[in-house]
Amino acid sequence: MGIIKDRFKEKADALATEIKSILQEHGNKVIGEVQLSQIYQGMRGMTGLVTETSLLDAQDGIRFRGYSIPELKEKLPTAEGGSEPLPEGLFYLMLVGELPSNNDVHHLTAVWQRRSHVPNHVFASIEALPIVTHPMTQFVVAVMALQTESHFAKSYAAGMNKKDYWNPVFDDSMDLIARLPRIAAYIYRRKYKNGDHIQPNGLLDWAGNFAHMLGYTDENFQDLMRLYMTIHADHEGGNVSAHTTHLVGSALSDPYLSYAAGMNGLAGPLHGLANQEVIKWIFQMREDLGTECPSIEQITSYVQQTLSEGKVVPGYGHAVLRKTDPRFTAQMEFGKKCMPDDPLVKTVWNVYEAVPPVLKSIGKIKNPWPNVDAHSGALLVHYGMVEYEFYTVLFAVSRALGVLASLCWDRALGYPLERPKSVTTEQVRKWIKGEDEIWGE
Ligand SMILES: CC(C)(COP(=O)(O)OP(=O)(O)OC[C@H]1O[C@@H](n2cnc3c(N)ncnc32)[C@H](O)[C@@H]1OP(=O)(O)O)[C@@H](O)C(=O)NCCC(=O)NCCS
């Protein structure tokens, strides 16, 4: 681990020095103005935090340290025999800020294998929950149980210099990422496969081993997991899971507590739960229409019905993106390569033809195009993973890469407690009448 930790520290020290001088010279520059509507409407478009790992462009989609998803598919190392990027490579890129060599990626695979042991009390905590418990709840309970292992919590309790906070946060992040596939696979096998657990395979990469422990032997499924873990890892800093992890981490809660908090946000239907909603909606549509592969015309009228019932079309729309999500496109390419004739996957593509014109015709929807969740479920179902309640757990394992790389940066750059100002509507009323001011503590 030494090499990557040293490289990270070197980069972090250089950036900390640069940020100090940026703030000294330009700290009072105004970067935007806030309208009253924005504070009532989810702070959209309000620049409020710094996240180094990725940046979302409304048109081009996500860029990780400047690289788009198509670029990453070309430039990141792949597993032997596979064609999708290894998530280890993306993590290295987000953490260190440079593309990794093959050796760097293999090193990271080996480190995560070494650190992947999950203590028994974590499995016991999962087992204490009723089997019907949602897999995301089981997952977060397991992460909380694992918090006993936090180096940061122990070091902080023993007393430490704040300059050193980043060090145990880095170790905790590595341990946690290494252990998550085992925990997630355990929950999957417990809930859906009669508790018939599969031991890790120490010869496989992080995502390949995850696929193995889930119980899928098809090599294309391993490659799908590599792609899935790569494209779901990060989406800049303001989304609910990333922002929550960052916020809770700013209280110096350790990485286990911070990540668990973020994942409770991921479990919401407007965020990570949307992928299960998409597949549920498509299954329901197929049942209601009585066909395995409904036509574009049939889907169009079904979507109109969904909207008239006051429901959202899951998998469509985005708070920031204004085009087809490149993560959707990456999955569509995978589908075209590995399962072009699958009726469910074809239905996803027909939905892609049918939905945007309907959403555009309503007028109020800012983005009628599909997001990442519109596609992922159909690929998983193709390989037999039909338990859609579990999909958000896959998302959560992947999201750890981005939010924990960011947490390492937060502590290495010494970011303070996050504490924005809030107001009451009573104060807003007075402010409108000129009787009160809104700014200031
Ligand atoms: C992602 C999402 C929460 C973004 O919300 P947002 O930033 O408020 O989106 P918009 O500004 O375009 O919303 C404007 C209006 O269009 C509606 N809208 C947005 N996407 C919609 C969709 N897919 N289906 C139906 N209505 C939608 C909103 O509910 C809102 O309606 P309202 O004014 O009556 O409240 C929203 O598009 C959505 O709910 N999508 C479906 C769920 C989903 O796919 N989530 C995963 C996100 S990665």
Coordinates of C-alpha atoms and ligand atoms in Angstrom, one line a residue:
M1 CA 0.0 0.0 0.0
G2 CA 2.9 2.3 0.7
I3 CA 3.5 3.3 -2.9
I4 CA -0.1 4.5 -3.6
K5 CA -0.3 6.2 -0.2
D6 CA 2.9 8.0 -0.7
R7 CA 1.9 9.2 -4.2
F8 CA -1.5 10.4 -2.8
K9 CA 0.2 12.3 0.0
E10 CA 2.7 14.0 -2.4
K11 CA -0.2 15.1 -4.6
A12 CA -2.3 16.2 -1.6
D13 CA 0.5 18.3 -0.1
A14 CA 1.1 20.0 -3.4
L15 CA -2.6 20.8 -3.9
A16 CA -3.0 21.9 -0.3
T17 CA -0.2 24.5 -0.9
E18 CA -1.8 25.6 -4.1
I19 CA -5.3 26.0 -2.6
K20 CA -3.8 28.1 0.2
S21 CA -2.3 30.5 -2.3
I22 CA -5.4 30.5 -4.4
L23 CA -7.4 31.5 -1.4
Q24 CA -4.9 34.1 -0.3
E25 CA -5.0 35.8 -3.7
H26 CA -8.6 35.1 -4.8
G27 CA -10.5 34.0 -1.8
N28 CA -12.9 37.0 -1.9
K29 CA -13.8 36.6 -5.6
V30 CA -17.6 36.1 -6.1
I31 CA -18.4 32.9 -8.0
G32 CA -22.1 33.2 -8.3
E33 CA -25.3 34.6 -6.8
V34 CA -28.0 32.7 -5.1
Q35 CA -31.6 33.3 -5.9
L36 CA -34.4 32.8 -3.4
S37 CA -35.9 30.1 -5.5
Q38 CA -32.7 28.1 -5.3
I39 CA -32.8 27.7 -1.6
Y40 CA -36.4 26.4 -1.8
Q41 CA -35.6 24.1 -4.7
G42 CA -32.8 21.8 -3.7
M43 CA -29.9 24.3 -4.2
R44 CA -29.8 23.4 -8.0
G45 CA -27.1 25.2 -9.9
M46 CA -25.6 26.6 -6.7
T47 CA -21.9 26.0 -6.5
G48 CA -21.2 25.1 -2.9
L49 CA -18.4 22.6 -2.5
V50 CA -15.2 21.3 -4.0
T51 CA -14.8 17.6 -5.2
E52 CA -11.7 16.7 -7.0
T53 CA -12.5 13.2 -8.3
S54 CA -15.0 14.0 -11.1
L55 CA -16.9 16.8 -12.8
L56 CA -20.3 16.6 -14.4
D57 CA -20.9 18.4 -17.7
A58 CA -24.6 18.9 -18.5
Q59 CA -24.0 18.0 -22.1
D60 CA -21.0 15.6 -22.1
G61 CA -21.8 13.8 -18.9
I62 CA -19.4 12.7 -16.2
R63 CA -15.6 13.2 -16.6
F64 CA -13.3 11.5 -14.1
R65 CA -10.2 13.7 -13.6
G66 CA -11.0 15.0 -17.1
Y67 CA -11.6 11.7 -18.8
S68 CA -15.0 10.8 -20.2
I69 CA -16.4 7.3 -20.0
P70 CA -15.5 6.4 -23.6
E71 CA -11.9 7.6 -23.0
L72 CA -11.7 5.6 -19.8
K73 CA -12.8 2.5 -21.7
E74 CA -9.8 3.0 -24.0
K75 CA -7.2 4.1 -21.5
L76 CA -7.8 2.1 -18.2
P77 CA -6.2 -1.4 -17.9
T78 CA -8.6 -4.3 -18.4
A79 CA -8.5 -7.8 -16.8
E80 CA -6.8 -10.6 -18.7
G81 CA -9.4 -12.0 -21.2
G82 CA -11.8 -9.1 -20.4
S83 CA -12.5 -5.9 -22.3
E84 CA -14.0 -3.6 -19.7
P85 CA -12.0 -1.3 -17.5
L86 CA -10.9 -2.5 -14.1
P87 CA -12.5 -0.4 -11.4
E88 CA -9.2 -0.5 -9.5
G89 CA -7.9 1.7 -12.3
L90 CA -10.7 4.2 -11.9
F91 CA -10.1 4.4 -8.2
Y92 CA -6.4 5.0 -8.7
L93 CA -7.2 7.8 -11.2
M94 CA -9.7 9.4 -8.8
L95 CA -7.3 9.1 -5.8
V96 CA -4.0 10.0 -7.4
G97 CA -5.2 12.1 -10.3
E98 CA -3.2 10.2 -13.0
L99 CA -3.9 7.2 -15.2
P100 CA -2.6 4.1 -13.6
S101 CA -0.1 1.6 -15.1
N102 CA -1.0 -2.1 -15.3
N103 CA 1.3 -2.6 -12.3
D104 CA -0.5 0.0 -10.3
V105 CA -3.8 -1.7 -10.9
H106 CA -2.4 -5.2 -10.1
H107 CA -0.9 -3.7 -6.9
L108 CA -4.3 -2.3 -5.9
T109 CA -6.0 -5.6 -6.6
A110 CA -3.5 -7.4 -4.4
V111 CA -3.9 -4.8 -1.6
W112 CA -7.7 -5.1 -1.6
Q113 CA -7.4 -8.9 -1.6
R114 CA -5.2 -8.7 1.4
R115 CA -7.5 -6.3 3.3
S116 CA -10.7 -8.1 2.5
H117 CA -11.3 -10.1 5.7
V118 CA -14.7 -9.4 7.2
P119 CA -15.0 -10.2 11.0
N120 CA -17.7 -12.7 12.1
H121 CA -19.7 -10.2 14.1
V122 CA -20.5 -8.4 10.8
F123 CA -22.1 -11.5 9.4
A124 CA -23.9 -12.1 12.8
S125 CA -25.3 -8.6 12.5
I126 CA -26.7 -9.3 9.1
E127 CA -28.1 -12.6 10.4
A128 CA -29.9 -10.8 13.2
L129 CA -32.1 -9.1 10.7
P130 CA -35.3 -10.7 9.4
I131 CA -34.6 -12.1 5.9
V132 CA -37.3 -9.8 4.4
T133 CA -35.2 -6.7 5.3
H134 CA -34.4 -4.7 2.2
P135 CA -30.8 -5.6 1.0
M136 CA -29.8 -1.9 1.3
T137 CA -30.8 -1.9 5.0
Q138 CA -28.8 -5.1 5.5
F139 CA -25.9 -3.6 3.7
V140 CA -25.8 -0.4 5.8
V141 CA -26.3 -2.4 9.0
A142 CA -23.2 -4.5 8.0
V143 CA -21.1 -1.4 7.3
M144 CA -22.1 0.0 10.7
A145 CA -21.1 -3.2 12.3
L146 CA -17.8 -3.1 10.6
Q147 CA -17.1 0.3 12.1
T148 CA -15.5 -1.5 15.1
E149 CA -12.5 -1.8 12.7
S150 CA -12.0 1.9 12.1
H151 CA -8.4 3.0 12.5
F152 CA -9.5 6.7 12.4
A153 CA -12.0 6.3 15.3
K154 CA -9.3 4.5 17.4
S155 CA -6.6 7.0 16.6
Y156 CA -8.9 10.0 17.2
A157 CA -9.9 8.6 20.5
A158 CA -6.3 8.1 21.5
G159 CA -5.5 11.7 20.4
M160 CA -3.9 12.7 17.2
N161 CA -2.5 15.7 15.3
K162 CA -5.1 17.0 12.8
K163 CA -2.4 17.0 10.1
D164 CA -2.5 13.2 10.4
Y165 CA -6.2 12.7 10.0
W166 CA -5.9 11.7 6.4
N167 CA -3.7 8.7 7.2
P168 CA -6.1 6.5 9.1
V169 CA -9.0 7.8 6.8
F170 CA -6.9 6.5 3.9
D171 CA -6.5 3.1 5.6
D172 CA -10.1 2.8 6.6
S173 CA -11.2 3.7 3.0
M174 CA -8.9 0.9 1.6
D175 CA -10.2 -1.6 4.1
L176 CA -13.8 -0.7 3.6
I177 CA -13.6 -0.9 -0.3
A178 CA -11.8 -4.3 0.0
R179 CA -14.5 -5.7 2.3
L180 CA -17.6 -4.5 0.6
P181 CA -17.9 -7.1 -2.2
R182 CA -17.8 -9.9 0.5
I183 CA -20.5 -8.2 2.5
A184 CA -22.7 -7.5 -0.5
A185 CA -22.4 -11.0 -1.9
Y186 CA -23.1 -12.5 1.6
I187 CA -26.4 -10.5 1.7
Y188 CA -27.3 -11.6 -1.8
R189 CA -26.6 -15.3 -1.1
R190 CA -28.4 -15.1 2.3
K191 CA -31.5 -13.5 0.9
Y192 CA -31.9 -15.2 -2.4
K193 CA -29.8 -18.3 -2.5
N194 CA -30.7 -20.1 0.8
G195 CA -27.6 -18.9 2.5
D196 CA -25.4 -21.0 0.2
H197 CA -22.3 -18.8 0.5
I198 CA -19.3 -18.8 -1.9
Q199 CA -15.8 -18.2 -0.7
P200 CA -13.7 -15.5 -2.3
N201 CA -11.3 -16.4 -5.2
G202 CA -8.0 -14.8 -4.4
L203 CA -6.9 -15.0 -8.0
L204 CA -9.6 -12.7 -9.3
D205 CA -9.7 -8.9 -9.5
W206 CA -12.0 -6.9 -7.2
A207 CA -15.1 -6.9 -9.5
G208 CA -14.4 -10.3 -10.9
N209 CA -14.2 -11.8 -7.5
F210 CA -17.4 -10.0 -6.5
A211 CA -19.2 -11.6 -9.5
H212 CA -17.8 -15.0 -8.4
M213 CA -19.0 -14.6 -4.8
L214 CA -22.5 -13.5 -6.1
G215 CA -22.5 -16.9 -7.8
Y216 CA -22.2 -15.9 -11.5
T217 CA -19.6 -17.9 -13.4
D218 CA -20.1 -16.4 -16.9
E219 CA -17.0 -14.5 -17.8
N220 CA -19.1 -11.8 -19.5
F221 CA -20.9 -11.3 -16.2
Q222 CA -17.5 -10.6 -14.6
D223 CA -16.8 -8.1 -17.3
L224 CA -20.3 -6.5 -16.7
M225 CA -19.4 -6.1 -13.0
R226 CA -16.1 -4.4 -14.0
L227 CA -18.1 -2.0 -16.2
Y228 CA -20.9 -1.6 -13.7
M229 CA -18.4 -0.8 -10.8
T230 CA -16.6 1.7 -13.0
I231 CA -19.5 3.7 -14.4
H232 CA -21.4 4.0 -11.1
A233 CA -18.4 5.1 -9.0
D234 CA -18.8 8.8 -8.9
H235 CA -20.9 11.7 -10.3
E236 CA -19.2 14.8 -8.9
G237 CA -19.9 16.0 -5.3
G238 CA -23.4 17.4 -5.0
N239 CA -25.5 14.2 -5.6
V240 CA -27.1 12.8 -2.4
S241 CA -24.7 9.9 -1.7
A242 CA -21.5 11.9 -2.4
H243 CA -22.6 15.0 -0.6
T244 CA -23.9 13.1 2.4
T245 CA -20.6 11.2 2.8
H246 CA -18.7 14.4 2.5
L247 CA -21.0 16.2 5.0
V248 CA -20.9 13.5 7.6
G249 CA -17.2 13.1 7.1
S250 CA -16.8 16.9 7.8
A251 CA -17.9 16.2 11.4
L252 CA -14.8 13.9 11.5
S253 CA -17.1 10.8 11.6
D254 CA -14.9 8.0 10.3
P255 CA -15.2 6.5 6.8
Y256 CA -17.5 3.7 8.0
L257 CA -20.0 6.2 9.5
S258 CA -19.7 8.6 6.6
Y259 CA -20.1 6.0 3.9
A260 CA -23.0 4.4 5.7
A261 CA -24.8 7.8 5.9
G262 CA -24.2 8.3 2.2
M263 CA -25.6 4.9 1.3
N264 CA -28.8 5.6 3.3
G265 CA -29.2 8.5 0.7
L266 CA -28.4 6.1 -2.2
A267 CA -31.3 3.9 -0.9
G268 CA -33.8 6.6 -1.8
P269 CA -36.1 6.1 -4.9
L270 CA -35.0 9.4 -6.5
H271 CA -31.4 8.3 -6.3
G272 CA -29.9 4.8 -6.3
L273 CA -33.2 2.9 -5.9
A274 CA -34.3 4.1 -9.3
N275 CA -32.6 1.2 -11.0
Q276 CA -34.9 -1.3 -9.2
E277 CA -37.9 1.0 -10.1
V278 CA -37.0 0.9 -13.8
I279 CA -37.0 -2.9 -14.0
K280 CA -40.1 -3.2 -11.9
W281 CA -41.8 -0.7 -14.2
I282 CA -40.7 -2.6 -17.3
F283 CA -41.9 -6.0 -15.9
Q284 CA -45.2 -4.4 -15.0
M285 CA -45.5 -2.9 -18.5
R286 CA -44.8 -6.3 -20.2
E287 CA -47.4 -7.9 -17.9
D288 CA -50.0 -5.2 -18.5
L289 CA -49.5 -5.2 -22.3
G290 CA -49.3 -9.0 -22.4
T291 CA -46.1 -9.1 -24.5
E292 CA -42.4 -9.8 -23.9
C293 CA -41.2 -7.1 -26.3
P294 CA -43.8 -4.3 -26.6
S295 CA -43.6 -2.0 -29.7
I296 CA -42.6 1.6 -29.6
E297 CA -46.3 2.6 -30.1
Q298 CA -47.4 0.4 -27.2
I299 CA -44.7 1.8 -25.0
T300 CA -45.6 5.4 -25.9
S301 CA -49.2 5.0 -24.8
Y302 CA -48.1 3.1 -21.6
V303 CA -45.8 6.0 -20.7
Q304 CA -48.6 8.5 -21.2
Q305 CA -50.7 6.4 -18.8
T306 CA -47.8 6.3 -16.3
L307 CA -47.6 10.1 -16.4
S308 CA -51.4 10.6 -16.2
E309 CA -51.4 8.6 -13.0
G310 CA -49.0 11.3 -11.6
K311 CA -46.0 8.9 -11.6
V312 CA -42.5 9.5 -12.8
V313 CA -41.0 7.5 -15.6
P314 CA -38.1 5.8 -13.8
G315 CA -34.7 6.0 -15.4
Y316 CA -35.4 9.2 -17.2
G317 CA -34.5 12.8 -16.3
H318 CA -31.6 14.2 -14.3
A319 CA -30.9 17.0 -11.9
V320 CA -27.9 18.2 -13.9
L321 CA -27.5 16.2 -17.2
R322 CA -29.2 17.4 -20.3
K323 CA -28.4 14.6 -22.7
T324 CA -28.4 10.8 -22.8
D325 CA -26.2 9.7 -20.0
P326 CA -22.9 8.3 -21.3
R327 CA -23.3 5.6 -18.6
F328 CA -26.5 4.5 -20.4
T329 CA -24.6 4.5 -23.7
A330 CA -21.8 2.4 -22.3
Q331 CA -24.3 -0.2 -21.1
M332 CA -26.1 -0.1 -24.4
E333 CA -22.8 -0.9 -26.2
F334 CA -22.2 -3.8 -23.8
G335 CA -25.7 -5.1 -24.6
K336 CA -25.1 -4.8 -28.3
K337 CA -21.9 -6.7 -27.9
C338 CA -23.0 -9.5 -25.6
M339 CA -26.8 -9.9 -25.9
P340 CA -28.2 -8.1 -29.0
D341 CA -31.3 -10.3 -29.2
D342 CA -32.3 -10.4 -25.5
P343 CA -36.0 -9.3 -25.5
L344 CA -35.8 -7.3 -22.2
V345 CA -32.7 -5.5 -23.4
K346 CA -34.4 -4.7 -26.7
T347 CA -37.4 -3.4 -24.7
V348 CA -35.0 -1.0 -22.9
W349 CA -33.9 0.2 -26.3
N350 CA -37.5 0.6 -27.5
V351 CA -38.3 2.6 -24.3
Y352 CA -35.3 4.8 -25.2
E353 CA -37.0 5.5 -28.6
A354 CA -40.5 6.0 -27.1
V355 CA -40.0 8.0 -23.8
P356 CA -38.0 11.2 -24.8
P357 CA -40.6 12.5 -27.3
V358 CA -43.4 12.0 -24.7
L359 CA -41.4 13.7 -21.9
K360 CA -40.4 16.5 -24.2
S361 CA -44.0 17.1 -25.2
I362 CA -44.9 17.9 -21.5
G363 CA -42.6 20.8 -21.5
K364 CA -41.7 21.1 -17.8
I365 CA -39.2 18.2 -17.7
K366 CA -35.7 19.6 -18.1
N367 CA -34.1 16.4 -19.3
P368 CA -36.1 13.9 -21.3
W369 CA -33.1 11.5 -21.8
P370 CA -32.3 8.3 -20.0
N371 CA -29.9 8.2 -17.0
V372 CA -27.7 5.3 -15.9
D373 CA -30.5 3.5 -14.2
A374 CA -32.6 3.1 -17.3
H375 CA -30.3 0.3 -18.6
S376 CA -28.5 -1.5 -15.8
G377 CA -31.3 -3.9 -14.6
A378 CA -31.9 -5.4 -18.0
L379 CA -28.2 -6.5 -18.4
L380 CA -28.3 -8.1 -14.9
V381 CA -31.5 -9.9 -15.6
H382 CA -30.0 -11.3 -18.8
Y383 CA -27.4 -13.2 -16.7
G384 CA -30.1 -14.4 -14.2
M385 CA -29.9 -11.7 -11.6
V386 CA -33.6 -11.0 -11.4
E387 CA -33.7 -9.9 -7.7
Y388 CA -34.0 -6.2 -8.5
E389 CA -34.3 -5.2 -4.9
F390 CA -30.6 -6.0 -4.7
Y391 CA -29.5 -3.7 -7.6
T392 CA -28.9 -0.6 -5.4
V393 CA -26.4 -2.7 -3.3
L394 CA -24.3 -3.1 -6.5
F395 CA -24.5 0.6 -7.0
A396 CA -23.4 1.1 -3.4
V397 CA -20.3 -1.1 -3.7
S398 CA -19.3 0.9 -6.8
R399 CA -20.1 4.3 -5.2
A400 CA -17.7 3.5 -2.4
L401 CA -14.8 4.1 -4.9
G402 CA -15.8 7.7 -5.6
V403 CA -17.0 8.9 -2.2
L404 CA -14.1 7.3 -0.3
A405 CA -11.5 8.6 -2.7
S406 CA -13.1 12.0 -2.1
L407 CA -13.1 11.5 1.7
C408 CA -9.4 10.9 1.6
W409 CA -9.0 14.2 -0.2
D410 CA -11.3 16.1 2.2
R411 CA -9.1 15.1 5.2
A412 CA -5.8 15.5 3.3
L413 CA -6.8 19.0 2.4
G414 CA -8.0 19.7 5.9
Y415 CA -11.6 20.8 4.9
P416 CA -13.6 22.1 7.8
L417 CA -17.0 21.2 9.2
E418 CA -19.7 21.9 6.6
R419 CA -22.3 24.2 8.0
P420 CA -24.4 26.3 5.5
K421 CA -26.8 28.9 6.8
S422 CA -30.5 28.2 6.7
V423 CA -33.4 30.6 7.0
T424 CA -37.1 30.4 7.9
T425 CA -40.0 31.4 5.7
E426 CA -40.9 33.9 8.4
Q427 CA -37.5 35.6 7.9
V428 CA -38.0 35.4 4.1
R429 CA -41.3 37.2 4.5
K430 CA -39.7 40.0 6.5
W431 CA -36.8 40.2 4.0
I432 CA -39.2 40.7 1.1
K433 CA -40.8 43.6 3.1
G434 CA -37.3 45.0 3.7
E435 CA -37.7 44.4 7.5
D436 CA -34.9 41.9 7.9
E437 CA -31.7 40.8 6.2
I438 CA -31.1 37.2 5.1
W439 CA -27.3 36.9 5.1
G440 CA -25.0 36.7 8.1
E441 CA -24.9 34.3 11.0
Ligands
LIG1 C1 -33.8 12.5 -11.5 C2 -34.9 13.5 -11.1 C3 -35.2 13.3 -9.6 C4 -34.4 14.9 -11.3 O1 -35.4 15.8 -10.8 P1 -35.5 17.3 -11.1 O2 -34.1 17.9 -11.2 O3 -36.4 17.9 -10.2 O4 -36.0 17.3 -12.6 P2 -36.7 18.5 -13.4 O5 -36.3 19.8 -13.0 O6 -36.6 18.1 -14.9 O7 -38.3 18.3 -13.0 C5 -39.3 19.2 -13.4 C6 -40.6 18.4 -13.4 O8 -40.6 17.3 -14.2 C7 -40.9 16.1 -13.5 N1 -40.1 15.0 -14.0 C8 -38.7 15.0 -14.1 N2 -38.3 13.7 -14.6 C9 -39.5 13.0 -14.8 C10 -39.7 11.7 -15.2 N3 -38.7 10.9 -15.5 N4 -41.0 11.3 -15.3 C11 -42.0 12.2 -15.0 N5 -41.8 13.4 -14.6 C12 -40.6 13.9 -14.5 C13 -40.5 16.4 -12.1 O9 -41.2 15.6 -11.2 C14 -40.9 17.9 -12.0 O10 -42.3 17.9 -11.8 P3 -43.1 19.0 -10.9 O11 -42.6 20.3 -11.4 O12 -44.5 18.7 -11.1 O13 -42.5 18.7 -9.5 C15 -36.2 13.3 -11.9 O14 -35.9 13.5 -13.3 C16 -36.9 11.9 -11.7 O15 -37.6 11.8 -10.7 N6 -36.6 10.9 -12.5 C17 -37.0 9.6 -12.4 C18 -36.3 8.9 -11.3 C19 -34.8 8.6 -11.7 O16 -34.6 8.1 -12.8 N7 -33.9 8.8 -10.8 C20 -32.5 8.4 -11.0 C21 -31.6 9.6 -11.1 S1 -30.0 9.2 -11.6

